């Protein structure tokens, strides 16, 4: 019997994950990795929806859009395993993590300010990645440069959390800690998917019932924990940013994660006194 015709073309990505290709559907290369990628974009998509009437800074909306683009790229990559879709997944990861890096460094700065030197540095970093990765198709280039950015962001985040003069709220600290724990765990699942692949595939084929196979898709768990973890960390930064700007807010939990609800500023005890007419 002739192999089915791939509607997106034959896979030509430089990476092939541990999930067996076209096992669940002949139209989707990695079914569970594709489905789990939705966790990367659903939370920021819903967060953006709830933010639309909150009158937040443009940087807050931009952070949500960045995560949505990364999620879309991940869905397309794992659905097709095409090299062009791989770039749509991995390039936004570098650019988006750079944007989070800028947010972290500038979280205390006044509105509408711009750190031109930092923007230039991050732009050069992203350009260097793009040029090198398109020239040398080696996935370790992406992994190394991505991990460098993640390490910088985590260190800056911890510096912010343990800064005694920062006056962070308990909500901000808890959100950041939760996001970091989820992201660290996601890194373990990503690494486990690479290093334990042969054992995981043997476990699925010989020992586990078919309906339990998705539980062992560790790269899919990477999508879940990294997607939700990044969203939670970003929300903690937004909550801190609002307090820097003296804009009271509460953190409310929805089914997809936390959201910020801005509160009206408390009125002065003199506000009820009518002003004298000139």
Tab-separated table of N, CA, C and O in Angstrom, residues 133-260:
chain	number	residue	atom	x	y	z
A	133	UNK	N	21.745	30.879	12.528
A	133	UNK	CA	20.870	29.710	12.474
A	133	UNK	C	20.422	29.406	11.045
A	133	UNK	O	20.222	28.244	10.686
A	134	UNK	N	20.250	30.456	10.248
A	134	UNK	CA	19.895	30.235	8.850
A	134	UNK	C	21.094	29.754	8.033
A	134	UNK	O	20.925	29.064	7.024
A	135	UNK	N	22.303	30.116	8.481
A	135	UNK	CA	23.513	29.716	7.773
A	135	UNK	C	23.923	28.301	8.137
A	135	UNK	O	24.256	27.481	7.268
A	136	UNK	N	23.911	28.010	9.423
A	136	UNK	CA	24.277	26.676	9.926
A	136	UNK	C	23.046	26.064	10.570
A	136	UNK	O	22.645	26.463	11.659
A	137	UNK	N	22.437	25.101	9.928
A	137	UNK	CA	21.189	24.510	10.423
A	137	UNK	C	21.469	23.503	11.532
A	137	UNK	O	21.271	22.297	11.385
A	138	UNK	N	21.936	24.041	12.651
A	138	UNK	CA	22.262	23.201	13.802
A	138	UNK	C	21.356	23.594	14.968
A	138	UNK	O	21.425	24.722	15.456
A	139	UNK	N	20.488	22.688	15.428
A	139	UNK	CA	19.548	23.034	16.502
A	139	UNK	C	20.226	23.438	17.803
A	139	UNK	O	19.615	24.114	18.635
A	140	UNK	N	21.488	23.049	17.994
A	140	UNK	CA	22.181	23.426	19.229
A	140	UNK	C	22.428	24.934	19.296
A	140	UNK	O	22.602	25.486	20.383
A	141	UNK	N	22.465	25.601	18.147
A	141	UNK	CA	22.599	27.061	18.148
A	141	UNK	C	21.376	27.678	18.829
A	141	UNK	O	21.494	28.557	19.690
A	142	UNK	N	20.197	27.208	18.417
A	142	UNK	CA	18.963	27.712	19.026
A	142	UNK	C	18.902	27.384	20.507
A	142	UNK	O	18.575	28.248	21.337
A	143	UNK	N	19.201	26.150	20.853
A	143	UNK	CA	19.095	25.731	22.249
A	143	UNK	C	20.038	26.527	23.141
A	143	UNK	O	19.655	26.974	24.235
A	144	UNK	N	21.262	26.739	22.681
A	144	UNK	CA	22.247	27.466	23.487
A	144	UNK	C	21.842	28.925	23.680
A	144	UNK	O	21.840	29.441	24.807
A	145	UNK	N	21.474	29.589	22.591
A	145	UNK	CA	21.138	31.006	22.688
A	145	UNK	C	19.819	31.222	23.424
A	145	UNK	O	19.628	32.244	24.104
A	146	UNK	N	18.917	30.269	23.329
A	146	UNK	CA	17.671	30.351	24.084
A	146	UNK	C	17.929	30.177	25.579
A	146	UNK	O	17.399	30.936	26.409
A	147	UNK	N	18.764	29.213	25.951
A	147	UNK	CA	19.060	28.973	27.360
A	147	UNK	C	19.812	30.145	27.986
A	147	UNK	O	19.625	30.442	29.165
A	148	UNK	N	20.653	30.821	27.206
A	148	UNK	CA	21.351	32.011	27.714
A	148	UNK	C	20.330	33.078	28.107
A	148	UNK	O	20.405	33.671	29.196
A	149	UNK	N	19.353	33.311	27.242
A	149	UNK	CA	18.324	34.309	27.544
A	149	UNK	C	17.484	33.896	28.747
A	149	UNK	O	17.152	34.730	29.604
A	150	UNK	N	17.131	32.625	28.821
A	150	UNK	CA	16.337	32.147	29.963
A	150	UNK	C	17.106	32.340	31.266
A	150	UNK	O	16.549	32.799	32.275
A	151	UNK	N	18.408	32.020	31.247
A	151	UNK	CA	19.225	32.179	32.450
A	151	UNK	C	19.289	33.639	32.887
A	151	UNK	O	19.174	33.962	34.077
A	152	UNK	N	19.464	34.551	31.925
A	152	UNK	CA	19.502	35.983	32.238
A	152	UNK	C	18.176	36.424	32.845
A	152	UNK	O	18.141	37.149	33.854
A	153	UNK	N	17.073	35.979	32.265
A	153	UNK	CA	15.755	36.365	32.772
A	153	UNK	C	15.511	35.841	34.180
A	153	UNK	O	14.975	36.547	35.040
A	154	UNK	N	15.900	34.593	34.422
A	154	UNK	CA	15.690	34.013	35.756
A	154	UNK	C	16.526	34.746	36.804
A	154	UNK	O	16.040	35.079	37.894
A	155	UNK	N	17.784	35.032	36.482
A	155	UNK	CA	18.642	35.748	37.426
A	155	UNK	C	18.101	37.153	37.707
A	155	UNK	O	18.086	37.596	38.862
A	156	UNK	N	17.649	37.847	36.670
A	156	UNK	CA	17.063	39.178	36.866
A	156	UNK	C	15.789	39.094	37.689
A	156	UNK	O	15.518	39.960	38.532
A	157	UNK	N	14.999	38.045	37.445
A	157	UNK	CA	13.771	37.869	38.218
A	157	UNK	C	14.045	37.639	39.685
A	157	UNK	O	13.387	38.222	40.557
A	158	UNK	N	15.035	36.803	39.985
A	158	UNK	CA	15.380	36.546	41.387
A	158	UNK	C	15.947	37.803	42.044
A	158	UNK	O	15.690	38.068	43.223
A	159	UNK	N	16.707	38.576	41.275
A	159	UNK	CA	17.222	39.840	41.813
A	159	UNK	C	16.073	40.768	42.187
A	159	UNK	O	16.097	41.443	43.223
A	160	UNK	N	15.052	40.793	41.346
A	160	UNK	CA	13.875	41.614	41.621
A	160	UNK	C	13.140	41.114	42.863
A	160	UNK	O	12.737	41.899	43.726
A	161	UNK	N	12.978	39.792	42.974
A	161	UNK	CA	12.226	39.214	44.084
A	161	UNK	C	12.921	39.470	45.419
A	161	UNK	O	12.276	39.776	46.433
A	162	UNK	N	14.254	39.356	45.440
A	162	UNK	CA	14.986	39.473	46.707
A	162	UNK	C	15.507	40.888	46.964
A	162	UNK	O	16.265	41.101	47.904
A	163	UNK	N	15.101	41.840	46.142
A	163	UNK	CA	15.465	43.236	46.373
A	163	UNK	C	14.624	43.778	47.529
A	163	UNK	O	13.401	43.916	47.412
A	164	UNK	N	15.261	44.085	48.648
A	164	UNK	CA	14.523	44.520	49.832
A	164	UNK	C	13.813	45.849	49.611
A	164	UNK	O	12.830	46.144	50.278
A	165	UNK	N	14.321	46.650	48.702
A	165	UNK	CA	13.682	47.935	48.444
A	165	UNK	C	12.585	47.876	47.411
A	165	UNK	O	11.992	48.910	47.078
A	166	UNK	N	12.301	46.687	46.889
A	166	UNK	CA	11.314	46.568	45.817
A	166	UNK	C	9.879	46.626	46.326
A	166	UNK	O	8.972	47.023	45.606
A	167	UNK	N	9.654	46.198	47.589
A	167	UNK	CA	8.319	46.205	48.190
A	167	UNK	C	7.322	45.423	47.344
A	167	UNK	O	6.234	45.906	47.028
A	168	UNK	N	7.709	44.229	46.959
A	168	UNK	CA	6.824	43.392	46.161
A	168	UNK	C	5.687	42.869	47.017
A	168	UNK	O	5.852	42.589	48.200
A	169	UNK	N	4.540	42.709	46.405
A	169	UNK	CA	3.400	42.126	47.113
A	169	UNK	C	3.589	40.615	47.231
A	169	UNK	O	4.364	39.999	46.500
A	170	UNK	N	2.856	40.015	48.162
A	170	UNK	CA	2.906	38.562	48.307
A	170	UNK	C	2.419	37.870	47.037
A	170	UNK	O	2.932	36.814	46.651
A	171	UNK	N	1.407	38.461	46.382
A	171	UNK	CA	0.897	37.886	45.135
A	171	UNK	C	1.984	37.811	44.078
A	171	UNK	O	2.128	36.802	43.378
A	172	UNK	N	2.753	38.878	43.953
A	172	UNK	CA	3.819	38.926	42.952
A	172	UNK	C	4.865	37.855	43.237
A	172	UNK	O	5.311	37.150	42.325
A	173	UNK	N	5.265	37.724	44.491
A	173	UNK	CA	6.272	36.730	44.854
A	173	UNK	C	5.771	35.316	44.600
A	173	UNK	O	6.501	34.467	44.083
A	174	UNK	N	4.511	35.063	44.965
A	174	UNK	CA	3.949	33.726	44.777
A	174	UNK	C	3.820	33.388	43.293
A	174	UNK	O	4.110	32.259	42.870
A	175	UNK	N	3.372	34.367	42.501
A	175	UNK	CA	3.240	34.126	41.063
A	175	UNK	C	4.594	33.831	40.435
A	175	UNK	O	4.736	32.891	39.632
A	176	UNK	N	5.597	34.633	40.798
A	176	UNK	CA	6.921	34.429	40.221
A	176	UNK	C	7.482	33.067	40.634
A	176	UNK	O	8.026	32.333	39.797
A	177	UNK	N	7.344	32.711	41.911
A	177	UNK	CA	7.852	31.422	42.393
A	177	UNK	C	7.148	30.264	41.689
A	177	UNK	O	7.784	29.284	41.273
A	178	UNK	N	5.824	30.366	41.533
A	178	UNK	CA	5.067	29.317	40.847
A	178	UNK	C	5.523	29.192	39.401
A	178	UNK	O	5.727	28.077	38.897
A	179	UNK	N	5.692	30.329	38.716
A	179	UNK	CA	6.131	30.302	37.330
A	179	UNK	C	7.507	29.677	37.176
A	179	UNK	O	7.739	28.892	36.249
A	180	UNK	N	8.427	30.002	38.096
A	180	UNK	CA	9.782	29.449	38.023
A	180	UNK	C	9.755	27.941	38.245
A	180	UNK	O	10.424	27.175	37.536
A	181	UNK	N	8.979	27.481	39.228
A	181	UNK	CA	8.884	26.041	39.499
A	181	UNK	C	8.353	25.314	38.262
A	181	UNK	O	8.876	24.259	37.863
A	182	UNK	N	7.315	25.871	37.648
A	182	UNK	CA	6.744	25.239	36.452
A	182	UNK	C	7.750	25.224	35.310
A	182	UNK	O	7.863	24.232	34.580
A	183	UNK	N	8.492	26.313	35.162
A	183	UNK	CA	9.444	26.382	34.055
A	183	UNK	C	10.613	25.423	34.266
A	183	UNK	O	11.078	24.784	33.317
A	184	UNK	N	11.094	25.308	35.507
A	184	UNK	CA	12.171	24.359	35.804
A	184	UNK	C	11.698	22.927	35.529
A	184	UNK	O	12.418	22.120	34.926
A	185	UNK	N	10.473	22.628	35.956
A	185	UNK	CA	9.945	21.287	35.718
A	185	UNK	C	9.787	21.027	34.223
A	185	UNK	O	10.040	19.917	33.745
A	186	UNK	N	9.387	22.057	33.475
A	186	UNK	CA	9.258	21.890	32.023
A	186	UNK	C	10.609	21.582	31.388
A	186	UNK	O	10.691	20.785	30.455
A	187	UNK	N	11.672	22.220	31.907
A	187	UNK	CA	13.008	21.932	31.390
A	187	UNK	C	13.408	20.485	31.625
A	187	UNK	O	14.055	19.858	30.771
A	188	UNK	N	13.006	19.937	32.781
A	188	UNK	CA	13.309	18.531	33.072
A	188	UNK	C	12.572	17.600	32.105
A	188	UNK	O	13.130	16.595	31.656
A	189	UNK	N	11.324	17.930	31.791
A	189	UNK	CA	10.571	17.079	30.863
A	189	UNK	C	11.147	17.174	29.450
A	189	UNK	O	11.205	16.168	28.735
A	190	UNK	N	11.569	18.370	29.049
A	190	UNK	CA	12.183	18.535	27.725
A	190	UNK	C	13.466	17.710	27.628
A	190	UNK	O	13.700	17.015	26.629
A	191	UNK	N	14.296	17.787	28.656
A	191	UNK	CA	15.547	17.038	28.658
A	191	UNK	C	15.285	15.533	28.726
A	191	UNK	O	15.968	14.733	28.076
A	192	UNK	N	14.285	15.151	29.516
A	192	UNK	CA	13.950	13.731	29.625
A	192	UNK	C	13.458	13.156	28.314
A	192	UNK	O	13.760	12.001	27.965
A	193	UNK	N	12.693	13.952	27.554
A	193	UNK	CA	12.203	13.497	26.254
A	193	UNK	C	13.363	13.199	25.309
A	193	UNK	O	13.304	12.266	24.509
A	194	UNK	N	14.441	13.988	25.410
A	194	UNK	CA	15.610	13.771	24.547
A	194	UNK	C	16.446	12.578	24.994
A	194	UNK	O	16.882	11.760	24.178
A	195	UNK	N	16.679	12.494	26.288
A	195	UNK	CA	17.618	11.492	26.808
A	195	UNK	C	16.979	10.118	27.042
A	195	UNK	O	17.680	9.107	27.022
A	196	UNK	N	15.695	10.074	27.267
A	196	UNK	CA	15.031	8.807	27.611
A	196	UNK	C	14.125	8.316	26.493
A	196	UNK	O	13.256	7.476	26.725
A	197	UNK	N	14.335	8.806	25.284
A	197	UNK	CA	13.392	8.535	24.202
A	197	UNK	C	13.233	7.045	23.911
A	197	UNK	O	12.112	6.546	23.814
A	198	UNK	N	14.324	6.328	23.766
A	198	UNK	CA	14.220	4.906	23.420
A	198	UNK	C	13.471	4.135	24.497
A	198	UNK	O	12.640	3.272	24.200
A	199	UNK	N	13.739	4.448	25.756
A	199	UNK	CA	13.037	3.785	26.848
A	199	UNK	C	11.559	4.134	26.865
A	199	UNK	O	10.701	3.271	27.124
A	200	UNK	N	11.238	5.396	26.596
A	200	UNK	CA	9.837	5.819	26.572
A	200	UNK	C	9.080	5.150	25.431
A	200	UNK	O	7.937	4.704	25.610
A	201	UNK	N	9.718	5.051	24.276
A	201	UNK	CA	9.051	4.408	23.149
A	201	UNK	C	8.816	2.923	23.410
A	201	UNK	O	7.762	2.378	23.071
A	202	UNK	N	9.790	2.266	24.045
A	202	UNK	CA	9.612	0.862	24.405
A	202	UNK	C	8.507	0.688	25.430
A	202	UNK	O	7.731	-0.275	25.374
A	203	UNK	N	8.414	1.616	26.378
A	203	UNK	CA	7.360	1.568	27.393
A	203	UNK	C	5.989	1.686	26.754
A	203	UNK	O	5.050	0.951	27.105
A	204	UNK	N	5.856	2.576	25.785
A	204	UNK	CA	4.567	2.761	25.116
A	204	UNK	C	4.178	1.524	24.297
A	204	UNK	O	3.013	1.124	24.265
A	205	UNK	N	5.162	0.942	23.633
A	205	UNK	CA	4.876	-0.163	22.721
A	205	UNK	C	4.607	-1.471	23.443
A	205	UNK	O	3.758	-2.259	23.017
A	206	UNK	N	5.304	-1.719	24.557
A	206	UNK	CA	5.259	-3.058	25.149
A	206	UNK	C	4.534	-3.138	26.495
A	206	UNK	O	4.088	-4.232	26.872
A	207	UNK	N	4.411	-2.054	27.217
A	207	UNK	CA	3.933	-2.172	28.589
A	207	UNK	C	2.690	-1.346	28.908
A	207	UNK	O	1.926	-1.725	29.800
A	208	UNK	N	2.483	-0.244	28.230
A	208	UNK	CA	1.371	0.634	28.580
A	208	UNK	C	0.180	0.417	27.659
A	208	UNK	O	0.366	0.164	26.462
A	209	UNK	N	-1.033	0.511	28.193
A	209	UNK	CA	-2.201	0.493	27.300
A	209	UNK	C	-2.184	1.727	26.411
A	209	UNK	O	-1.593	2.760	26.747
A	210	UNK	N	-2.855	1.603	25.284
A	210	UNK	CA	-2.787	2.662	24.274
A	210	UNK	C	-3.251	4.007	24.824
A	210	UNK	O	-2.668	5.056	24.497
A	211	UNK	N	-4.271	3.998	25.692
A	211	UNK	CA	-4.830	5.261	26.170
A	211	UNK	C	-3.905	5.993	27.136
A	211	UNK	O	-4.087	7.186	27.401
A	212	UNK	N	-2.871	5.302	27.654
A	212	UNK	CA	-1.930	5.952	28.563
A	212	UNK	C	-0.703	6.520	27.853
A	212	UNK	O	0.093	7.230	28.467
A	213	UNK	N	-0.556	6.229	26.578
A	213	UNK	CA	0.620	6.693	25.825
A	213	UNK	C	0.805	8.213	25.871
A	213	UNK	O	1.935	8.688	26.007
A	214	UNK	N	-0.274	9.005	25.780
A	214	UNK	CA	-0.069	10.461	25.813
A	214	UNK	C	0.600	10.973	27.084
A	214	UNK	O	1.294	11.993	27.053
A	215	UNK	N	0.413	10.265	28.200
A	215	UNK	CA	0.991	10.712	29.471
A	215	UNK	C	2.512	10.689	29.421
A	215	UNK	O	3.180	11.460	30.113
A	216	UNK	N	3.073	9.829	28.591
A	216	UNK	CA	4.532	9.693	28.518
A	216	UNK	C	5.162	10.597	27.458
A	216	UNK	O	6.368	10.514	27.229
A	217	UNK	N	4.355	11.437	26.832
A	217	UNK	CA	4.896	12.373	25.832
A	217	UNK	C	5.496	13.571	26.578
A	217	UNK	O	4.833	14.577	26.823
A	218	UNK	N	6.765	13.452	26.946
A	218	UNK	CA	7.380	14.460	27.804
A	218	UNK	C	7.532	15.809	27.122
A	218	UNK	O	7.514	16.853	27.789
A	219	UNK	N	7.694	15.821	25.807
A	219	UNK	CA	7.789	17.117	25.132
A	219	UNK	C	6.448	17.858	25.188
A	219	UNK	O	6.415	19.094	25.237
A	220	UNK	N	5.363	17.103	25.194
A	220	UNK	CA	4.047	17.722	25.348
A	220	UNK	C	3.923	18.358	26.731
A	220	UNK	O	3.348	19.443	26.874
A	221	UNK	N	4.474	17.702	27.753
A	221	UNK	CA	4.469	18.291	29.105
A	221	UNK	C	5.342	19.545	29.155
A	221	UNK	O	5.060	20.478	29.912
A	222	UNK	N	6.409	19.570	28.361
A	222	UNK	CA	7.226	20.788	28.263
A	222	UNK	C	6.375	21.958	27.773
A	222	UNK	O	6.447	23.058	28.305
A	223	UNK	N	5.539	21.704	26.775
A	223	UNK	CA	4.660	22.760	26.270
A	223	UNK	C	3.721	23.249	27.365
A	223	UNK	O	3.527	24.464	27.530
A	224	UNK	N	3.132	22.324	28.089
A	224	UNK	CA	2.165	22.691	29.124
A	224	UNK	C	2.819	23.531	30.220
A	224	UNK	O	2.369	24.642	30.527
A	225	UNK	N	3.894	23.016	30.816
A	225	UNK	CA	4.497	23.689	31.966
A	225	UNK	C	5.250	24.959	31.560
A	225	UNK	O	5.218	25.950	32.283
A	226	UNK	N	5.928	24.939	30.408
A	226	UNK	CA	6.638	26.152	29.989
A	226	UNK	C	5.661	27.232	29.556
A	226	UNK	O	5.873	28.428	29.825
A	227	UNK	N	4.584	26.845	28.861
A	227	UNK	CA	3.598	27.817	28.422
A	227	UNK	C	2.896	28.492	29.587
A	227	UNK	O	2.838	29.727	29.670
A	228	UNK	N	2.368	27.694	30.508
A	228	UNK	CA	1.674	28.257	31.673
A	228	UNK	C	2.670	28.982	32.577
A	228	UNK	O	2.382	30.063	33.106
A	229	UNK	N	3.872	28.412	32.745
A	229	UNK	CA	4.878	29.032	33.603
A	229	UNK	C	5.299	30.403	33.098
A	229	UNK	O	5.417	31.353	33.875
A	230	UNK	N	5.528	30.519	31.784
A	230	UNK	CA	5.904	31.813	31.208
A	230	UNK	C	4.787	32.830	31.385
A	230	UNK	O	5.034	34.001	31.710
A	231	UNK	N	3.559	32.393	31.183
A	231	UNK	CA	2.414	33.295	31.357
A	231	UNK	C	2.317	33.778	32.803
A	231	UNK	O	2.092	34.969	33.054
A	232	UNK	N	2.494	32.877	33.754
A	232	UNK	CA	2.399	33.244	35.172
A	232	UNK	C	3.520	34.214	35.552
A	232	UNK	O	3.293	35.201	36.265
A	233	UNK	N	4.745	33.942	35.072
A	233	UNK	CA	5.866	34.854	35.354
A	233	UNK	C	5.585	36.238	34.775
A	233	UNK	O	5.822	37.260	35.430
A	234	UNK	N	5.060	36.281	33.553
A	234	UNK	CA	4.752	37.565	32.927
A	234	UNK	C	3.686	38.314	33.720
A	234	UNK	O	3.767	39.545	33.888
A	235	UNK	N	2.691	37.591	34.238
A	235	UNK	CA	1.667	38.238	35.057
A	235	UNK	C	2.253	38.804	36.347
A	235	UNK	O	1.831	39.858	36.824
A	236	UNK	N	3.238	38.106	36.915
A	236	UNK	CA	3.877	38.628	38.132
A	236	UNK	C	4.619	39.927	37.828
A	236	UNK	O	4.604	40.867	38.633
A	237	UNK	N	5.256	39.992	36.664
A	237	UNK	CA	5.948	41.219	36.262
A	237	UNK	C	4.954	42.364	36.035
A	237	UNK	O	5.217	43.517	36.400
A	238	UNK	N	3.819	42.036	35.433
A	238	UNK	CA	2.807	43.062	35.205
A	238	UNK	C	2.250	43.586	36.530
A	238	UNK	O	2.023	44.795	36.684
A	239	UNK	N	2.031	42.677	37.474
A	239	UNK	CA	1.510	43.100	38.774
A	239	UNK	C	2.500	44.029	39.466
A	239	UNK	O	2.126	45.056	40.041
A	240	UNK	N	3.782	43.687	39.386
A	240	UNK	CA	4.830	44.527	39.970
A	240	UNK	C	4.896	45.865	39.251
A	240	UNK	O	5.019	46.931	39.877
A	241	UNK	N	4.788	45.837	37.931
A	241	UNK	CA	4.830	47.064	37.141
A	241	UNK	C	3.692	48.010	37.532
A	241	UNK	O	3.878	49.227	37.648
A	242	UNK	N	2.499	47.460	37.720
A	242	UNK	CA	1.362	48.298	38.096
A	242	UNK	C	1.587	48.967	39.447
A	242	UNK	O	1.203	50.120	39.668
A	243	UNK	N	2.229	48.272	40.369
A	243	UNK	CA	2.504	48.867	41.681
A	243	UNK	C	3.589	49.937	41.572
A	243	UNK	O	3.553	50.930	42.296
A	244	UNK	N	4.550	49.718	40.685
A	244	UNK	CA	5.562	50.752	40.446
A	244	UNK	C	4.892	52.034	39.951
A	244	UNK	O	5.280	53.151	40.318
A	245	UNK	N	3.864	51.870	39.112
A	245	UNK	CA	3.156	53.015	38.550
A	245	UNK	C	2.056	53.535	39.470
A	245	UNK	O	1.294	54.427	39.080
A	246	UNK	N	1.970	52.958	40.677
A	246	UNK	CA	0.953	53.357	41.656
A	246	UNK	C	-0.461	53.158	41.103
A	246	UNK	O	-1.332	54.024	41.213
A	247	UNK	N	-0.667	51.993	40.500
A	247	UNK	CA	-1.978	51.623	39.989
A	247	UNK	C	-2.424	50.345	40.688
A	247	UNK	O	-2.016	49.241	40.312
A	248	UNK	N	-3.229	50.453	41.741
A	248	UNK	CA	-3.626	49.277	42.530
A	248	UNK	C	-4.296	48.221	41.655
A	248	UNK	O	-5.072	48.545	40.742
A	249	UNK	N	-3.984	46.965	41.910
A	249	UNK	CA	-4.572	45.875	41.135
A	249	UNK	C	-4.689	44.625	41.987
A	249	UNK	O	-3.994	44.467	42.984
A	250	UNK	N	-5.597	43.775	41.599
A	250	UNK	CA	-5.774	42.478	42.221
A	250	UNK	C	-5.457	41.388	41.202
A	250	UNK	O	-5.574	41.599	39.991
A	251	UNK	N	-5.050	40.238	41.698
A	251	UNK	CA	-4.820	39.068	40.848
A	251	UNK	C	-5.991	38.111	41.028
A	251	UNK	O	-6.284	37.684	42.140
A	252	UNK	N	-6.672	37.818	39.946
A	252	UNK	CA	-7.789	36.883	39.957
A	252	UNK	C	-7.421	35.656	39.132
A	252	UNK	O	-6.808	35.773	38.078
A	253	UNK	N	-7.807	34.493	39.620
A	253	UNK	CA	-7.510	33.257	38.905
A	253	UNK	C	-8.714	32.825	38.086
A	253	UNK	O	-9.835	32.776	38.577
A	254	UNK	N	-8.453	32.538	36.825
A	254	UNK	CA	-9.454	31.979	35.927
A	254	UNK	C	-9.035	30.554	35.576
A	254	UNK	O	-7.993	30.065	36.007
A	255	UNK	N	-9.827	29.916	34.749
A	255	UNK	CA	-9.520	28.526	34.407
A	255	UNK	C	-8.215	28.398	33.640
A	255	UNK	O	-7.580	27.334	33.639
A	256	UNK	N	-7.763	29.447	32.979
A	256	UNK	CA	-6.549	29.393	32.170
A	256	UNK	C	-5.336	29.981	32.880
A	256	UNK	O	-4.234	29.928	32.365
A	257	UNK	N	-5.520	30.561	34.076
A	257	UNK	CA	-4.407	31.164	34.807
A	257	UNK	C	-4.807	32.489	35.431
A	257	UNK	O	-5.984	32.867	35.434
A	258	UNK	N	-3.835	33.239	35.954
A	258	UNK	CA	-4.144	34.504	36.620
A	258	UNK	C	-4.352	35.647	35.643
A	258	UNK	O	-3.821	35.647	34.531
A	259	UNK	N	-5.137	36.633	36.066
A	259	UNK	CA	-5.300	37.875	35.320
A	259	UNK	C	-5.200	39.038	36.307
A	259	UNK	O	-5.361	38.866	37.520
A	260	UNK	N	-4.912	40.221	35.787
A	260	UNK	CA	-4.856	41.431	36.602
A	260	UNK	C	-6.152	42.209	36.464
A	260	UNK	O	-6.660	42.378	35.353
